[in-house]
Tab-separated table of C-alpha atoms and ligand atoms in Angstrom:
chain	number	residue	atom	x	y	z
T	181	MET	CA	-31.580	57.952	62.465
T	182	ILE	CA	-31.853	54.202	62.802
T	183	TYR	CA	-33.895	54.739	65.952
T	184	THR	CA	-36.413	56.910	64.131
T	185	SER	CA	-36.909	54.215	61.534
T	186	ILE	CA	-37.423	51.493	64.163
T	187	MET	CA	-39.831	53.752	66.061
T	188	SER	CA	-42.076	53.935	63.014
T	189	GLN	CA	-42.279	50.135	63.013
T	190	ILE	CA	-43.391	49.632	66.612
T	191	GLU	CA	-46.399	47.323	66.790
T	192	VAL	CA	-48.491	45.728	69.518
T	193	ALA	CA	-49.913	42.203	69.221
T	194	PRO	CA	-52.219	41.121	72.071
T	195	SER	CA	-52.229	37.338	72.493
T	196	ILE	CA	-55.725	35.858	72.515
T	197	LEU	CA	-54.441	32.968	74.648
T	198	SER	CA	-55.792	34.979	77.592
T	199	ALA	CA	-59.118	35.767	75.862
T	200	ASP	CA	-62.509	34.138	76.398
T	201	PHE	CA	-62.562	31.570	73.568
T	202	ALA	CA	-66.359	31.283	73.777
T	203	ASN	CA	-66.763	34.974	72.881
T	204	ILE	CA	-63.944	35.401	70.454
T	205	GLU	CA	-65.573	37.977	68.166
T	206	ALA	CA	-66.222	40.405	71.036
T	207	GLU	CA	-62.762	39.674	72.451
T	208	LEU	CA	-61.104	40.474	69.124
T	209	ASN	CA	-63.125	43.683	68.816
T	210	SER	CA	-61.917	44.719	72.284
T	211	ILE	CA	-58.303	44.854	71.010
T	212	SER	CA	-59.001	46.503	67.663
T	213	ASN	CA	-56.687	49.463	68.347
T	214	ALA	CA	-53.731	47.033	68.262
T	215	ASP	CA	-51.846	46.146	65.089
T	216	TRP	CA	-52.127	42.368	65.265
T	217	ALA	CA	-54.140	39.697	67.058
T	218	HIS	CA	-51.542	37.118	68.142
T	219	ILE	CA	-53.029	33.624	67.787
T	220	ASP	CA	-51.178	30.863	69.683
T	221	VAL	CA	-51.562	27.403	68.150
T	222	MET	CA	-50.378	24.609	70.488
T	223	ASP	CA	-50.472	20.867	69.833
T	224	TYR	CA	-49.749	19.066	73.171
T	225	HIS	CA	-46.470	17.844	71.623
T	226	PHE	CA	-44.156	20.757	70.906
T	227	VAL	CA	-45.479	22.373	74.098
T	228	PRO	CA	-47.401	20.787	76.988
T	229	ASN	CA	-50.618	22.655	76.183
T	230	LEU	CA	-53.356	22.517	73.551
T	231	THR	CA	-55.333	25.390	72.057
T	232	PHE	CA	-56.882	25.125	68.598
T	233	GLY	CA	-55.965	24.158	65.057
T	234	GLY	CA	-56.758	25.114	61.472
T	235	PRO	CA	-60.586	24.956	61.355
T	236	VAL	CA	-60.949	27.117	64.483
T	237	VAL	CA	-58.226	29.607	63.502
T	238	GLU	CA	-59.887	30.012	60.095
T	239	GLN	CA	-63.081	31.196	61.818
T	240	TYR	CA	-61.087	33.499	64.118
T	241	ILE	CA	-59.339	35.104	61.138
T	242	LYS	CA	-62.728	35.730	59.491
T	243	VAL	CA	-64.026	37.764	62.434
T	244	ASN	CA	-60.716	39.449	63.301
T	245	PRO	CA	-60.918	43.197	62.502
T	246	ILE	CA	-57.082	43.572	62.573
T	247	LYS	CA	-54.159	41.581	61.147
T	248	SER	CA	-53.704	37.940	62.227
T	249	ASP	CA	-50.309	36.883	63.620
T	250	VAL	CA	-50.335	33.091	63.938
T	251	HIS	CA	-47.691	31.666	66.317
T	252	LEU	CA	-47.320	27.939	65.713
T	253	MET	CA	-46.050	26.033	68.739
T	254	ILE	CA	-46.401	22.728	66.952
T	255	GLU	CA	-44.327	19.897	65.611
T	256	ASN	CA	-43.839	19.560	61.864
T	257	PRO	CA	-44.651	23.142	60.794
T	258	ASP	CA	-43.282	22.166	57.337
T	259	ARG	CA	-46.551	20.259	56.933
T	260	TRP	CA	-49.033	22.602	58.663
T	261	ALA	CA	-47.884	26.224	58.369
T	262	ILE	CA	-48.931	26.587	54.737
T	263	ASP	CA	-52.590	25.899	55.626
T	264	TYR	CA	-52.611	28.971	57.911
T	265	ALA	CA	-51.176	31.195	55.185
T	266	LYS	CA	-53.767	29.927	52.727
T	267	MET	CA	-56.632	30.628	55.136
T	268	GLY	CA	-55.603	34.288	55.343
T	269	ALA	CA	-53.096	34.663	58.185
T	270	ASP	CA	-51.073	37.844	57.603
T	271	SER	CA	-48.010	36.401	59.364
T	272	VAL	CA	-47.072	32.858	60.374
T	273	THR	CA	-44.342	32.083	62.909
T	274	PHE	CA	-42.837	28.627	63.295
T	275	HIS	CA	-40.183	27.410	65.730
T	276	TYR	CA	-36.556	26.861	64.712
T	277	LEU	CA	-36.426	23.698	66.787
T	278	ALA	CA	-39.479	22.182	65.096
T	279	VAL	CA	-38.856	23.002	61.441
T	280	SER	CA	-36.879	20.828	58.988
T	281	ALA	CA	-36.437	23.264	56.077
T	282	PRO	CA	-36.881	26.828	57.349
T	283	VAL	CA	-35.835	28.549	54.127
T	284	ARG	CA	-38.102	26.449	51.936
T	285	LEU	CA	-41.053	26.999	54.271
T	286	ALA	CA	-40.452	30.767	54.546
T	287	ARG	CA	-40.310	31.066	50.756
T	288	ILE	CA	-43.590	29.172	50.323
T	289	LEU	CA	-45.321	31.362	52.925
T	290	ARG	CA	-44.078	34.561	51.289
T	291	GLU	CA	-45.121	33.339	47.848
T	292	ILE	CA	-48.659	32.983	49.184
T	293	GLY	CA	-48.452	36.604	50.370
T	294	CYS	CA	-48.018	35.859	54.063
T	295	LYS	CA	-45.178	37.164	56.214
T	296	ALA	CA	-42.751	34.498	57.474
T	297	ALA	CA	-41.294	34.481	60.976
T	298	ILE	CA	-39.071	32.133	62.962
T	299	ALA	CA	-39.096	31.713	66.746
T	300	LEU	CA	-36.428	30.881	69.302
T	301	ARG	CA	-37.014	29.443	72.767
T	302	PRO	CA	-35.045	30.919	75.674
T	303	ALA	CA	-32.159	28.390	75.535
T	304	GLU	CA	-31.592	28.744	71.785
T	305	PRO	CA	-28.900	31.121	70.468
T	306	VAL	CA	-29.753	33.552	67.678
T	307	GLU	CA	-26.485	33.226	65.763
T	308	PRO	CA	-27.522	30.113	63.746
T	309	LEU	CA	-30.196	32.284	62.086
T	310	PHE	CA	-27.807	34.962	60.853
T	311	ASP	CA	-27.052	33.309	57.513
T	312	ILE	CA	-30.731	32.907	56.623
T	313	LEU	CA	-32.155	36.075	58.186
T	314	ASP	CA	-33.129	37.838	54.973
T	315	GLU	CA	-35.537	34.971	54.250
T	316	PHE	CA	-37.725	36.223	57.120
T	317	ASP	CA	-39.900	39.219	57.925
T	318	MET	CA	-39.569	38.715	61.667
T	319	VAL	CA	-37.718	36.808	64.380
T	320	LEU	CA	-39.637	35.983	67.552
T	321	ILE	CA	-37.514	35.895	70.691
T	322	MET	CA	-39.502	34.057	73.362
T	323	THR	CA	-39.252	35.778	76.736
T	324	VAL	CA	-40.839	32.809	78.552
T	325	GLU	CA	-40.739	29.077	77.900
T	326	PRO	CA	-43.556	28.658	75.361
T	327	GLY	CA	-46.789	26.960	76.376
T	328	PHE	CA	-48.631	29.147	78.831
T	329	GLY	CA	-49.737	32.719	79.376
T	330	GLY	CA	-49.137	34.632	82.584
T	331	GLN	CA	-45.473	33.662	83.132
T	332	LYS	CA	-42.729	36.002	84.247
T	333	PHE	CA	-40.682	37.912	81.639
T	334	LEU	CA	-37.153	36.478	81.259
T	335	GLU	CA	-34.926	39.517	81.309
T	336	HIS	CA	-31.782	37.594	80.312
T	337	GLN	CA	-33.245	37.237	76.809
T	338	MET	CA	-32.489	40.910	76.211
T	339	SER	CA	-28.860	40.228	75.351
T	340	LYS	CA	-30.090	37.974	72.536
T	341	VAL	CA	-32.393	40.756	71.314
T	342	ARG	CA	-29.448	43.184	71.356
T	343	ARG	CA	-27.197	40.818	69.377
T	344	LEU	CA	-29.956	40.347	66.812
T	345	ARG	CA	-30.658	44.089	66.516
T	346	ASP	CA	-26.942	44.791	66.037
T	347	PHE	CA	-26.712	42.231	63.245
T	348	ILE	CA	-29.855	43.557	61.516
T	349	THR	CA	-28.590	47.146	61.713
T	350	LYS	CA	-25.074	46.305	60.509
T	351	ASN	CA	-26.391	44.365	57.537
T	352	LYS	CA	-29.207	46.839	56.765
T	353	LEU	CA	-31.832	44.081	56.872
T	354	ASN	CA	-35.552	44.704	57.068
T	355	VAL	CA	-36.439	42.174	59.786
T	356	ASN	CA	-38.716	42.832	62.759
T	357	ILE	CA	-37.885	41.599	66.248
T	358	GLN	CA	-40.871	40.339	68.201
T	359	VAL	CA	-40.820	39.518	71.909
T	360	ASP	CA	-43.474	37.253	73.433
T	361	GLY	CA	-44.026	36.280	77.053
T	362	GLY	CA	-44.608	38.280	80.215
T	363	ILE	CA	-44.610	41.649	78.417
T	364	THR	CA	-46.301	44.483	80.309
T	365	SER	CA	-46.490	48.256	79.904
T	366	LYS	CA	-43.670	48.387	82.496
T	367	ASN	CA	-41.042	46.028	81.063
T	368	VAL	CA	-41.800	46.884	77.417
T	369	TYR	CA	-39.417	49.831	77.810
T	370	LEU	CA	-36.482	47.491	78.465
T	371	ALA	CA	-37.462	45.210	75.573
T	372	ALA	CA	-37.680	48.170	73.194
T	373	GLN	CA	-34.427	49.637	74.492
T	374	SER	CA	-32.781	46.279	73.699
T	375	GLY	CA	-34.019	46.511	70.104
T	376	ALA	CA	-37.383	44.724	69.922
T	377	ASN	CA	-40.125	46.436	67.900
T	378	VAL	CA	-43.140	44.073	67.933
T	379	PHE	CA	-44.644	43.336	71.339
T	380	VAL	CA	-46.934	40.425	72.217
T	381	ALA	CA	-48.890	40.766	75.461
T	382	GLY	CA	-51.561	38.331	76.596
T	383	SER	CA	-52.453	38.530	80.261
T	384	ALA	CA	-51.399	42.193	80.591
T	385	VAL	CA	-53.915	43.252	77.938
T	386	PHE	CA	-56.779	40.860	78.635
T	387	SER	CA	-56.750	41.361	82.415
T	388	ALA	CA	-56.610	45.162	82.114
T	389	SER	CA	-59.708	47.088	83.133
T	390	ASN	CA	-59.405	49.023	79.882
T	391	ARG	CA	-57.762	46.942	77.163
T	392	ALA	CA	-57.506	49.754	74.613
T	393	ASP	CA	-55.700	51.935	77.152
T	394	GLU	CA	-53.311	49.110	78.033
T	395	ILE	CA	-52.464	48.607	74.349
T	396	THR	CA	-51.808	52.341	74.026
T	397	ALA	CA	-49.616	52.299	77.152
T	398	ILE	CA	-47.534	49.412	75.783
T	399	TYR	CA	-47.132	51.241	72.477
T	400	GLN	CA	-46.214	54.573	74.055
T	401	ASN	CA	-43.717	53.111	76.502
T	402	ALA	CA	-42.017	51.269	73.645
T	403	VAL	CA	-41.852	54.471	71.610
T	404	SER	CA	-40.390	56.358	74.561
T	405	ALA	CA	-37.490	53.865	74.772
T	406	TYR	CA	-36.470	54.830	71.245
T	407	LYS	CA	-36.863	58.534	71.962
T	408	ASP	CA	-34.745	58.546	75.136
I	677	DX5	C1	-46.785	31.592	75.328
I	677	DX5	C2	-47.434	32.286	74.168
I	677	DX5	C3	-47.653	33.716	74.417
I	677	DX5	C4	-48.521	34.007	75.602
I	677	DX5	C5	-48.205	35.363	76.102
I	677	DX5	O1	-46.331	30.361	74.951
I	677	DX5	O2	-46.659	32.165	72.998
I	677	DX5	O3	-48.146	34.367	73.252
I	677	DX5	O4	-49.866	33.929	75.335
I	677	DX5	O5	-48.963	35.577	77.233
I	677	DX5	P1	-48.424	36.493	78.408
I	677	DX5	O6	-48.316	37.883	77.845
I	677	DX5	O7	-49.478	36.381	79.447
I	677	DX5	O8	-47.102	35.961	78.837
I	678	ZN	ZN1	-47.208	33.480	71.299
């Protein structure tokens, strides 16, 4: 029964990190059969890469036909995350390592009407989040070191996903598990089987000859893991 309920919450979030930033409106329209557009904000400090900040993301959100999932790979999210919620992001994710007061920040985001999510890098254990989990709508388990698209999926992160899913199930919490990094229509089965239900895919979607079909394939392969 639990599997049926997770199956109904399976969502796909293509990462626009692999999109053509000069044609963002057309790029966003090309993934409109997905649930979320995943928007990676990087600041050259928390990760060794730079993308865009508030003023640009605000324009992206305006032309995005689906929900906006903002993934902040930045220092001091306590200061910046609220701006993204106020400009209309549907979900904002900040990193556990970067945040000073995760509960306070999550509560402010949710008060604005935005979903709150917290992210873990590959070397970070999930157990420190257990006592504050019901403050969040989603936990993001990174399946690559954050910073760049096109890296290889880190399979060893699946034991962390399993431990998190077990805890959520045992405590009857309503928290999504997102995986981000190196996800393809092939390995999504393993990620779903481990308990993830929201799937970010950048290069796999944007390099596909038919992006809509690739999104559907990711979705269907995730669903099949819960059916089997
Ligand atoms: C990496 C980003 C990811 C990335 C995923 O730091 O958080 O969202 O764009 O891209 P792929 O799917 O190519 O690994
Ligand atoms: Zn991301």
